[in-house]
Amino acid sequence: MKRASSSSSSSSSSSSSSKKLKSEESPSPIPDLTEDLLYEVLRRADERTLGAAACVSSRWRRLAQDERIWESVCLRHWAALGCAPCQLRSVVMALGGFRKLYVSYLAPTVPTRSGRRRRWSRDELQMSLSMLSVGFFGMMGGPMGKFPPGKGI
Amino acid sequence: MKREYPDSGTSSSGGAAPKGKHPASAPPSEEDVDELLAALGYKVRSSDMADVAQKLEQLEMAMEMGAAASTAPVSDDMAFFPETVHYNPSDLSTWLDSMLSELNTPPPPLPPPPMPPPPSVPSFAPAESSSVNFDPNPISQSDPSRERKRMRTGSGSGSCSSSSSSSLGRGGAGTTTIGSESIEPAPVATPGLPVVVVDPQEAGVRLVHALLACAEAVQQDNLKAADALVKQISLLASSQGGAMRKVATYFSEALARRIYRLRPPVGPISDPSTFDSFADLLHMHFYETCPYLKFAHFTANQAILEAFAGCKRVHVVDFGIKQGMQWPALLQALALRPGGPPSFRLTGVGPPQPDNSDALQQVGLKLAQFAHTIRVDFKYRGLVANSLADIEPYMLEDESGDGEPEAVAINSVCELHGLLARPGELDKVYHTVQKVKPKIFTVVEQEANHNSGSFLDRFTEALHYYSTMFDSLEGSNGSPTEPPSPGQPDHVMSELYLGRQIFNIVACEGPDRTERHETLAQWRRRFSQAGFDPVHLGSNAYKQASTLLALFAGGDGYRVEEKDGCLTLGWHTRSLIATSAWRVMAA
């Protein structure tokens, strides 16, 4: 994870003084990036990094869980999109969002941690979307209530 | 059952007779006995034998007196432990002491011998009216003896005494198997190898043989033998673990129902075709815990999606809508197809509800809500029908009839085999389908022949099929996104779902027997004769199925195969469910 570029750009003396300042005034070592900058950084990060970033602070979490970021995570991996991106977006957002799609249905298909930047085939995409639909349907209120209770699928 | 000691013990010089028996019986196997006993924690020396015999006699007399006082019939041999004692006098020394003291005083807790607890025979106890005195007694030795004795009564043919042994199974003592024939002369010749150590595999084989023997007895209407075998099966089953045990339990229960003619007409436990909320629950659990139904839905959906390519108005008829779990995925796929979704109409067929609730309508509402979420134009109609043969073409007609004609797809997941129970119904359905002229008729059925005329053949087939099914439930961990739950409650529900099918196949006959599964080859013949052409399912469906399996943690054992344009899903080498697609033959 990238530390803020601001501290590295400053000279060593000022960095040490800023460190002193930091330890004096606030316990937070998180560099003070603007939201836009942070978003840009996270947008290029991989899934593991995003997961870690979401654990930093509530602000970081809000940004790391942004649907646009996860949409690009998912799209990045899909070899061929059968439909228009806006079409996909509206359906996926209605059914729970890209992050949920990734976490619940795409991530399990990645064999090991080392399988980064793996391109998913259309079938895997379609399967994960189907599962997302089924999961959403199951969680809808209805005669059987939510089924299965508490589970994702 | 002969009671040797009491017979000889009625004379006053009872001590002599038993004593006389012992020297004759003890020596040949004494080393074996001690070895085995020692391995199990029993310690009896030959010098104790006489003493033991005497105690036996005392015990016997005490019991007789007790019997006279109690209400248990004296002739009911089961109630008395001395029966079992006959077969293994060698382990009696301490046990007898305690037995005797028990009879005289409230039972002190007996230090259990160092062996694992015997299998749960108590399932037997009620049927055999065991004496109340000894039930709360934690004496574990008595159980194996009792079991062996019962095995003897029960076994006309061979296998016995394996259950007690496998629970006591210490490999150290070696695997000594004793068939019934050797136990028969045992009380005289050998005081009995008191424990038979059989490895579980052998017990498993015996279990299967017992099941088949029982089925054969039922087929030959030899109900007495069948009854005895059923009890034996329960015993053997309790010695097994895991899938084998469960399968055997269900099959033996089904056999028992058949023997005792307990054919509950329409009940939640036995009738799989009852569309009640309990059946729904089981169905959904089965959907969740293993991939068979998901496979069915996804492959059928793929075929329907391809058939609907380019159509602006589509109509799907679901011959068994249940909870409508198949359709969200299709709706989503249609929503995402290039060019946008068609306008979608769904007709859901279901049986009448016992409680008059409108389940069909509720499913429709839920699906409509889903369709609305993803912006697919959706219409729904529910059709209540006792049987699919009641459906007429006009019921499926497009009432709005504006502009473009509908493309129709008919979908049947495990619904057609029920039609074979009543003659002519399948033909009627074929006729109706032909009239409707669907673009595609997707059919999913269990890949097995559970409809042959011979009961034994059916039974054997079903035994293999459901054993494989239960194995796959056991072997798979379910979906990786589910946390592994202790005790796996979902599996229990799925097992019961399958169990109900087993009950139907084995215990029912005639129109009640609705689980008339047939193989893909058999269905192919039927469809061809009825005027249908096969539609090949295509590589997309195959890839979808493979992806589905990849998502299942237990996917190692599952196999997707393509057979002449149809797809089957199986566990290892055995196909269990098959999807096929058909269209009306061009005239």
XYZ file of N, CA and C in Angstrom, chain B residues 302-495:
582
model
N -29.990 -22.294 -20.098
C -29.117 -21.993 -21.230
C -29.781 -22.421 -22.523
N -30.381 -23.598 -22.504
C -31.064 -24.078 -23.710
C -32.216 -23.150 -24.080
N -32.962 -22.726 -23.072
C -34.106 -21.843 -23.334
C -33.619 -20.493 -23.856
N -32.553 -19.991 -23.249
C -32.001 -18.702 -23.674
C -31.608 -18.745 -25.137
N -30.941 -19.830 -25.504
C -30.518 -19.951 -26.897
C -31.711 -20.084 -27.817
N -32.728 -20.805 -27.362
C -33.910 -20.970 -28.215
C -34.657 -19.654 -28.398
N -34.549 -18.785 -27.398
C -35.265 -17.510 -27.452
C -34.488 -16.403 -28.150
N -33.368 -16.754 -28.747
C -32.542 -15.709 -29.358
C -33.333 -14.987 -30.433
N -33.401 -13.691 -30.318
C -34.072 -12.894 -31.339
C -35.564 -12.759 -31.160
N -36.124 -13.438 -30.179
C -37.577 -13.341 -30.010
C -37.922 -12.173 -29.103
N -38.990 -11.454 -29.494
C -39.346 -10.287 -28.698
C -40.362 -10.595 -27.620
N -41.130 -11.667 -27.836
C -42.114 -12.029 -26.817
C -41.920 -13.502 -26.511
N -41.720 -13.781 -25.258
C -41.453 -15.166 -24.902
C -42.400 -15.620 -23.797
N -42.637 -16.922 -23.821
C -43.538 -17.515 -22.836
C -42.901 -18.801 -22.332
N -42.747 -18.883 -21.042
C -42.188 -20.096 -20.468
C -43.277 -20.798 -19.660
N -43.405 -22.095 -19.868
C -44.348 -22.889 -19.094
C -43.533 -23.803 -18.192
N -43.725 -23.663 -16.906
C -42.971 -24.500 -15.976
C -43.899 -25.562 -15.404
N -43.611 -26.809 -15.724
C -44.486 -27.885 -15.289
C -44.444 -28.156 -13.785
N -43.484 -27.557 -13.100
C -43.474 -27.752 -11.650
C -42.781 -26.572 -11.026
N -43.518 -25.514 -10.798
C -42.838 -24.266 -10.482
C -42.284 -24.253 -9.064
N -42.889 -24.965 -8.133
C -42.428 -25.024 -6.745
C -42.131 -23.621 -6.224
N -40.880 -23.298 -5.952
C -40.587 -21.958 -5.436
C -40.038 -21.012 -6.500
N -40.062 -21.481 -7.734
C -39.639 -20.591 -8.808
C -38.159 -20.274 -8.831
N -37.343 -21.159 -8.254
C -35.917 -20.860 -8.125
C -35.187 -20.837 -9.462
N -35.799 -21.410 -10.481
C -35.094 -21.488 -11.755
C -35.101 -20.160 -12.491
N -36.121 -19.361 -12.258
C -36.393 -18.256 -13.179
C -35.646 -16.948 -12.957
N -35.230 -16.630 -11.748
C -34.451 -15.390 -11.619
C -33.218 -15.375 -12.525
N -32.540 -16.517 -12.615
C -31.332 -16.553 -13.437
C -31.665 -16.334 -14.908
N -32.771 -16.925 -15.363
C -33.138 -16.734 -16.774
C -33.537 -15.287 -17.028
N -34.282 -14.734 -16.090
C -34.697 -13.338 -16.246
C -33.482 -12.427 -16.325
N -32.509 -12.703 -15.483
C -31.292 -11.887 -15.486
C -30.547 -12.054 -16.796
N -30.461 -13.281 -17.281
C -29.764 -13.517 -18.544
C -30.472 -12.811 -19.692
N -31.801 -12.818 -19.647
C -32.557 -12.124 -20.685
C -32.390 -10.625 -20.568
N -32.281 -10.153 -19.328
C -32.102 -8.719 -19.125
C -30.785 -8.235 -19.708
N -29.805 -9.119 -19.709
C -28.477 -8.722 -20.144
C -28.171 -9.082 -21.578
N -29.150 -9.622 -22.283
C -28.795 -10.033 -23.634
C -28.705 -8.795 -24.522
N -27.848 -8.890 -25.505
C -27.690 -7.735 -26.385
C -29.023 -7.417 -27.050
N -29.399 -6.197 -27.025
C -30.686 -5.835 -27.605
C -31.767 -5.720 -26.556
N -31.441 -6.082 -25.364
C -32.400 -5.887 -24.290
C -33.318 -7.069 -24.097
N -34.038 -7.068 -22.991
C -34.887 -8.204 -22.664
C -36.156 -8.223 -23.500
N -36.692 -9.430 -23.701
C -37.989 -9.537 -24.348
C -39.076 -9.292 -23.319
N -40.312 -9.280 -23.767
C -41.371 -9.257 -22.763
C -41.656 -10.713 -22.408
N -41.710 -10.967 -21.134
C -41.608 -12.323 -20.617
C -42.904 -12.728 -19.951
N -43.379 -13.905 -20.305
C -44.596 -14.398 -19.652
C -44.268 -15.757 -19.065
N -44.745 -15.983 -17.858
C -44.461 -17.253 -17.205
C -45.777 -17.903 -16.773
N -45.928 -19.182 -17.099
C -47.067 -19.938 -16.583
C -46.523 -20.986 -15.637
N -46.916 -20.903 -14.410
C -46.417 -21.845 -13.423
C -47.482 -22.861 -13.064
N -47.128 -24.133 -13.191
C -48.084 -25.190 -12.868
C -47.741 -25.771 -11.508
N -48.742 -25.985 -10.699
C -48.502 -26.591 -9.400
C -49.717 -27.363 -8.927
N -49.525 -28.265 -7.968
C -50.649 -29.038 -7.456
C -51.492 -28.198 -6.511
N -52.726 -28.607 -6.277
C -53.564 -27.849 -5.339
C -52.993 -27.934 -3.935
N -53.169 -26.868 -3.210
C -52.612 -26.787 -1.873
C -53.569 -27.391 -0.869
N -53.021 -28.194 0.057
C -53.920 -28.774 1.062
C -54.549 -27.722 1.961
N -53.843 -26.619 2.164
C -54.395 -25.630 3.084
C -54.997 -24.442 2.348
N -55.306 -24.665 1.100
C -55.986 -23.630 0.324
C -55.216 -22.331 0.175
N -53.973 -22.331 0.559
C -53.211 -21.098 0.372
C -52.801 -21.003 -1.085
N -52.642 -19.814 -1.566
C -52.335 -19.678 -2.982
C -50.836 -19.545 -3.189
N -50.160 -20.662 -3.056
C -48.705 -20.632 -3.151
C -48.256 -20.217 -4.536
N -48.981 -20.683 -5.550
C -48.611 -20.344 -6.918
C -48.609 -18.842 -7.122
N -49.632 -18.226 -6.593
C -49.750 -16.785 -6.770
C -48.616 -16.063 -6.048
N -48.263 -16.582 -4.883
C -47.199 -15.929 -4.118
C -45.859 -16.022 -4.828
N -45.616 -17.188 -5.414
C -44.379 -17.338 -6.174
C -44.362 -16.355 -7.325
N -45.500 -16.251 -7.972
C -45.610 -15.323 -9.095
C -45.330 -13.889 -8.687
N -45.856 -13.525 -7.528
C -45.636 -12.157 -7.049
C -44.161 -11.889 -6.807
N -43.529 -12.869 -6.190
C -42.109 -12.698 -5.877
C -41.285 -12.566 -7.160
N -41.619 -13.402 -8.131
C -40.899 -13.330 -9.399
C -41.175 -12.011 -10.109
N -42.412 -11.547 -9.999
C -42.749 -10.276 -10.642
C -41.941 -9.150 -10.019
N -41.811 -9.220 -8.709
C -41.032 -8.208 -8.004
C -39.571 -8.245 -8.460
N -39.063 -9.448 -8.596
C -37.688 -9.605 -9.065
C -37.539 -9.025 -10.463
N -38.472 -9.383 -11.320
C -38.391 -8.911 -12.707
C -38.452 -7.394 -12.756
N -39.269 -6.841 -11.877
C -39.378 -5.391 -11.831
C -38.044 -4.761 -11.434
N -37.342 -5.401 -10.511
C -36.046 -4.887 -10.053
C -35.050 -4.790 -11.197
N -35.084 -5.778 -12.068
C -34.119 -5.735 -13.161
C -34.741 -5.266 -14.469
N -35.944 -4.721 -14.328
C -36.587 -4.075 -15.473
C -36.824 -5.011 -16.649
N -37.464 -6.120 -16.336
C -37.912 -7.002 -17.405
C -39.429 -7.025 -17.353
N -40.020 -6.834 -18.491
C -41.466 -6.847 -18.579
C -41.971 -8.254 -18.286
N -42.833 -8.401 -17.285
C -43.133 -9.738 -16.767
C -44.621 -9.931 -16.555
N -45.103 -11.088 -16.993
C -46.503 -11.451 -16.718
C -46.502 -12.862 -16.173
N -47.462 -13.126 -15.339
C -47.464 -14.443 -14.703
C -48.873 -15.015 -14.664
N -48.941 -16.318 -14.864
C -50.220 -16.992 -14.639
C -49.963 -18.295 -13.911
N -50.725 -18.562 -12.883
C -50.576 -19.821 -12.173
C -51.637 -20.809 -12.620
N -51.227 -22.051 -12.823
C -52.188 -23.095 -13.190
C -52.194 -24.166 -12.121
N -53.334 -24.371 -11.496
C -53.409 -25.414 -10.485
C -53.889 -26.685 -11.164
N -53.125 -27.734 -11.024
C -53.509 -28.987 -11.671
C -53.049 -30.151 -10.822
N -53.927 -31.108 -10.647
C -53.544 -32.312 -9.917
C -52.519 -33.115 -10.681
N -52.687 -33.131 -11.965
C -51.741 -33.874 -12.801
C -51.484 -33.058 -14.055
N -50.301 -33.241 -14.608
C -49.954 -32.506 -15.823
C -50.879 -32.866 -16.979
N -51.466 -34.040 -16.889
C -52.351 -34.464 -17.976
C -53.625 -33.622 -18.020
N -53.900 -32.900 -16.929
C -55.094 -32.060 -16.911
C -54.918 -30.767 -17.693
N -53.697 -30.484 -18.097
C -53.454 -29.223 -18.798
C -53.908 -29.353 -20.243
N -54.681 -28.394 -20.671
C -55.133 -28.370 -22.059
C -54.418 -27.246 -22.797
N -54.271 -27.385 -24.093
C -53.553 -26.349 -24.843
C -54.143 -24.947 -24.673
N -55.465 -24.883 -24.548
C -56.046 -23.534 -24.481
C -55.614 -22.796 -23.220
N -55.254 -23.548 -22.198
C -54.832 -22.901 -20.949
C -53.508 -22.163 -21.117
N -52.755 -22.598 -22.133
C -51.434 -21.997 -22.305
C -51.427 -20.956 -23.405
N -52.587 -20.663 -23.928
C -52.639 -19.753 -25.069
C -52.309 -18.344 -24.681
N -51.889 -17.619 -25.675
C -51.550 -16.234 -25.482
C -52.811 -15.406 -25.601
N -53.274 -14.909 -24.492
C -54.562 -14.229 -24.540
C -54.502 -12.850 -25.155
N -53.401 -12.178 -24.944
C -53.362 -10.816 -25.457
C -53.241 -10.799 -26.975
N -52.503 -11.751 -27.482
C -52.423 -11.928 -28.939
C -52.180 -10.676 -29.743
N -51.336 -9.779 -29.234
C -51.118 -8.570 -30.026
C -49.795 -8.653 -30.758
N -49.878 -8.504 -32.010
C -48.677 -8.401 -32.841
C -47.911 -9.710 -32.912
N -46.718 -9.645 -32.447
C -45.812 -10.756 -32.665
C -46.217 -11.978 -31.849
N -46.116 -13.134 -32.462
C -46.454 -14.351 -31.721
C -45.398 -14.660 -30.667
N -45.836 -15.391 -29.665
C -44.909 -15.739 -28.593
C -44.023 -16.899 -29.008
N -42.832 -16.882 -28.476
C -41.995 -18.076 -28.550
C -42.206 -18.794 -27.227
N -42.549 -20.081 -27.311
C -42.879 -20.817 -26.094
C -41.771 -21.798 -25.746
N -41.474 -21.877 -24.488
C -40.566 -22.907 -24.003
C -41.282 -23.642 -22.886
N -41.202 -24.957 -22.923
C -41.813 -25.744 -21.853
C -40.685 -26.381 -21.060
N -40.806 -26.318 -19.762
C -39.725 -26.779 -18.905
C -40.263 -27.774 -17.884
N -39.595 -28.905 -17.771
C -40.057 -29.893 -16.797
C -38.848 -30.442 -16.048
N -38.767 -30.148 -14.769
C -37.669 -30.656 -13.958
C -38.222 -31.720 -13.025
N -37.901 -32.966 -13.338
C -38.320 -34.108 -12.520
C -39.818 -34.180 -12.337
N -40.562 -33.816 -13.396
C -42.014 -33.881 -13.302
C -42.618 -34.960 -14.181
N -41.882 -35.380 -15.195
C -42.500 -36.308 -16.148
C -42.616 -37.729 -15.606
N -41.674 -38.117 -14.724
C -41.710 -39.521 -14.314
C -42.963 -39.854 -13.526
N -43.512 -38.848 -12.863
C -44.742 -39.094 -12.105
C -45.906 -39.487 -12.994
N -45.838 -39.071 -14.264
C -46.941 -39.367 -15.172
C -47.003 -40.841 -15.530
N -45.882 -41.531 -15.342
C -45.865 -42.940 -15.724
C -46.674 -43.803 -14.772
N -47.070 -43.215 -13.651
C -47.811 -44.001 -12.668
C -49.225 -44.317 -13.136
N -49.728 -43.449 -13.976
C -51.087 -43.698 -14.482
C -51.019 -43.800 -16.003
N -51.588 -44.844 -16.536
C -51.447 -45.062 -17.979
C -52.122 -43.943 -18.766
N -51.467 -43.591 -19.852
C -52.078 -42.622 -20.752
C -51.780 -41.178 -20.442
N -51.287 -40.917 -19.233
C -51.092 -39.507 -18.867
C -49.935 -38.889 -19.630
N -48.856 -39.651 -19.770
C -47.706 -39.098 -20.475
C -48.071 -38.790 -21.917
N -48.835 -39.693 -22.519
C -49.226 -39.465 -23.912
C -50.066 -38.204 -24.036
N -50.927 -38.008 -23.051
C -51.765 -36.813 -23.078
C -50.904 -35.559 -23.035
N -49.893 -35.621 -22.190
C -49.016 -34.457 -22.056
C -48.244 -34.225 -23.350
N -47.759 -35.306 -23.918
C -47.062 -35.172 -25.199
C -47.974 -34.508 -26.226
N -49.207 -34.947 -26.226
C -50.184 -34.417 -27.177
C -50.379 -32.920 -26.982
N -50.515 -32.535 -25.720
C -50.698 -31.113 -25.409
C -49.489 -30.297 -25.847
N -48.309 -30.842 -25.567
C -47.092 -30.118 -25.940
C -47.027 -29.948 -27.451
N -47.383 -31.007 -28.149
C -47.349 -30.930 -29.608
C -48.272 -29.825 -30.113
N -49.412 -29.708 -29.470
C -50.367 -28.685 -29.892
C -49.813 -27.288 -29.663
N -49.110 -27.136 -28.561
C -48.603 -25.808 -28.206
C -47.441 -25.395 -29.103
N -46.741 -26.362 -29.640
C -45.616 -26.131 -30.555
C -44.554 -25.216 -29.930
N -43.894 -25.689 -28.897
C -42.868 -24.848 -28.277
C -41.602 -24.825 -29.120
N -40.824 -23.788 -28.883
C -39.524 -23.740 -29.557
C -38.609 -24.780 -28.945
N -38.824 -25.018 -27.686
C -37.975 -25.982 -27.014
C -38.721 -26.577 -25.821
N -38.458 -27.820 -25.554
C -39.061 -28.521 -24.424
C -37.888 -29.085 -23.620
N -37.581 -28.416 -22.522
C -36.426 -28.863 -21.738
C -36.896 -29.841 -20.669
N -36.162 -30.925 -20.571
C -36.567 -31.992 -19.659
C -35.376 -32.393 -18.801
N -35.579 -32.441 -17.510
C -34.546 -32.925 -16.604
C -35.142 -34.095 -15.839
N -34.414 -35.190 -15.812
C -34.909 -36.356 -15.084
C -33.757 -37.056 -14.403
N -34.087 -37.815 -13.376
C -33.077 -38.630 -12.704
C -32.600 -39.721 -13.669
N -31.319 -39.945 -13.625
C -30.765 -40.907 -14.573
C -30.675 -42.268 -13.899
N -31.775 -42.990 -13.905
C -31.803 -44.310 -13.279
C -33.072 -44.995 -13.720
N -33.049 -46.311 -13.658
C -34.274 -47.024 -13.989
C -34.911 -47.543 -12.714
N -35.865 -46.780 -12.208
C -36.566 -47.202 -11.006
C -37.988 -47.588 -11.338
N -38.178 -48.042 -12.553
C -39.545 -48.334 -12.960
C -39.683 -49.709 -13.579
N -38.737 -50.588 -13.304
C -38.879 -51.888 -13.943
C -39.965 -52.682 -13.241
N -40.465 -53.693 -13.947
C -41.582 -54.459 -13.397
C -41.193 -55.258 -12.175
N -39.930 -55.697 -12.147
C -39.522 -56.549 -11.038
C -39.135 -55.705 -9.831
N -39.715 -56.025 -8.682
C -39.424 -55.244 -7.479
C -37.943 -55.330 -7.127
N -37.386 -56.524 -7.269
C -35.990 -56.695 -6.876
C -35.065 -55.852 -7.741
N -35.363 -55.811 -9.043
C -34.542 -54.988 -9.932
C -34.622 -53.523 -9.538
N -35.830 -53.107 -9.277
C -36.040 -51.712 -8.882
C -35.262 -51.403 -7.627
N -35.390 -52.325 -6.676
C -34.739 -52.135 -5.390
C -33.239 -52.037 -5.553
N -32.689 -52.944 -6.332
C -31.235 -52.960 -6.527
C -30.766 -51.672 -7.188
N -31.465 -51.288 -8.224
C -31.117 -50.043 -8.910
C -31.169 -48.858 -7.966
N -32.265 -48.810 -7.213
C -32.449 -47.678 -6.302
C -31.365 -47.671 -5.237
N -31.001 -48.857 -4.775
C -29.970 -48.932 -3.747
C -28.665 -48.335 -4.261
N -28.303 -48.702 -5.467
C -27.067 -48.157 -6.022
C -27.166 -46.665 -6.265
N -28.296 -46.267 -6.808
C -28.467 -44.846 -7.132
C -28.392 -43.975 -5.889
N -29.177 -44.335 -4.887
C -29.223 -43.480 -3.707
C -27.969 -43.597 -2.856
N -27.288 -44.745 -2.939
C -26.000 -44.821 -2.254
C -25.048 -43.799 -2.836
N -25.050 -43.717 -4.161
C -24.176 -42.742 -4.811
C -24.592 -41.318 -4.443
N -25.876 -41.088 -4.434
C -26.383 -39.766 -4.059
C -25.933 -39.374 -2.655
N -26.125 -40.288 -1.728
C -25.749 -39.995 -0.356
C -24.240 -39.827 -0.223
N -23.504 -40.609 -0.979
C -22.050 -40.435 -0.984
C -21.679 -39.038 -1.423
N -22.374 -38.567 -2.440
C -22.024 -37.246 -2.959
C -22.386 -36.165 -1.958
N -23.471 -36.373 -1.228
C -23.830 -35.401 -0.187
C -22.756 -35.369 0.876
N -22.320 -36.569 1.221
C -21.279 -36.715 2.219
C -19.979 -36.078 1.739
N -19.673 -36.328 0.495
C -18.360 -35.953 -0.013
C -18.206 -34.479 -0.322
N -19.297 -33.846 -0.604
C -19.179 -32.439 -0.974
C -19.337 -31.575 0.250
N -18.678 -30.475 0.233
C -18.785 -29.580 1.380
C -19.788 -28.481 1.153
N -20.560 -28.653 0.112
C -21.481 -27.565 -0.171
C -20.737 -26.411 -0.814
N -21.383 -25.331 -0.956
C -20.787 -24.192 -1.640
C -19.716 -23.556 -0.763
N -18.661 -23.105 -1.364
C -17.597 -22.504 -0.562
C -18.006 -21.215 0.107
N -19.074 -20.620 -0.357
C -19.454 -19.363 0.283
C -20.243 -19.598 1.564
N -20.604 -20.833 1.781
C -21.313 -21.122 3.027
C -20.308 -21.458 4.104
N -20.489 -20.934 5.288
C -19.595 -21.376 6.362
C -19.958 -22.803 6.740
N -18.977 -23.648 6.997
C -19.312 -25.029 7.361
C -20.020 -25.043 8.703
N -21.192 -25.534 8.715
C -21.950 -25.499 9.964
C -21.774 -26.819 10.698
N -21.640 -26.771 11.983
C -21.462 -28.013 12.733
C -22.718 -28.855 12.642
N -22.540 -30.137 12.395
C -23.693 -31.007 12.318
C -24.398 -30.946 10.984
N -24.023 -30.002 10.144
C -24.574 -29.935 8.788
C -26.080 -30.157 8.752
N -26.853 -29.293 9.329
C -28.295 -29.525 9.335
C -28.881 -29.571 7.935
N -28.298 -28.834 7.015
C -28.852 -28.858 5.666
C -28.785 -30.243 5.057
N -27.741 -30.958 5.354
C -27.627 -32.291 4.792
C -28.739 -33.185 5.285
N -29.131 -33.010 6.519
C -30.200 -33.836 7.054
C -31.466 -33.633 6.243
N -31.750 -32.385 5.924
C -32.954 -32.102 5.144
C -32.850 -32.697 3.745
N -31.670 -32.559 3.162
C -31.499 -33.116 1.825
C -31.633 -34.622 1.856
N -31.109 -35.213 2.920
C -31.211 -36.666 3.032
C -32.656 -37.082 3.171
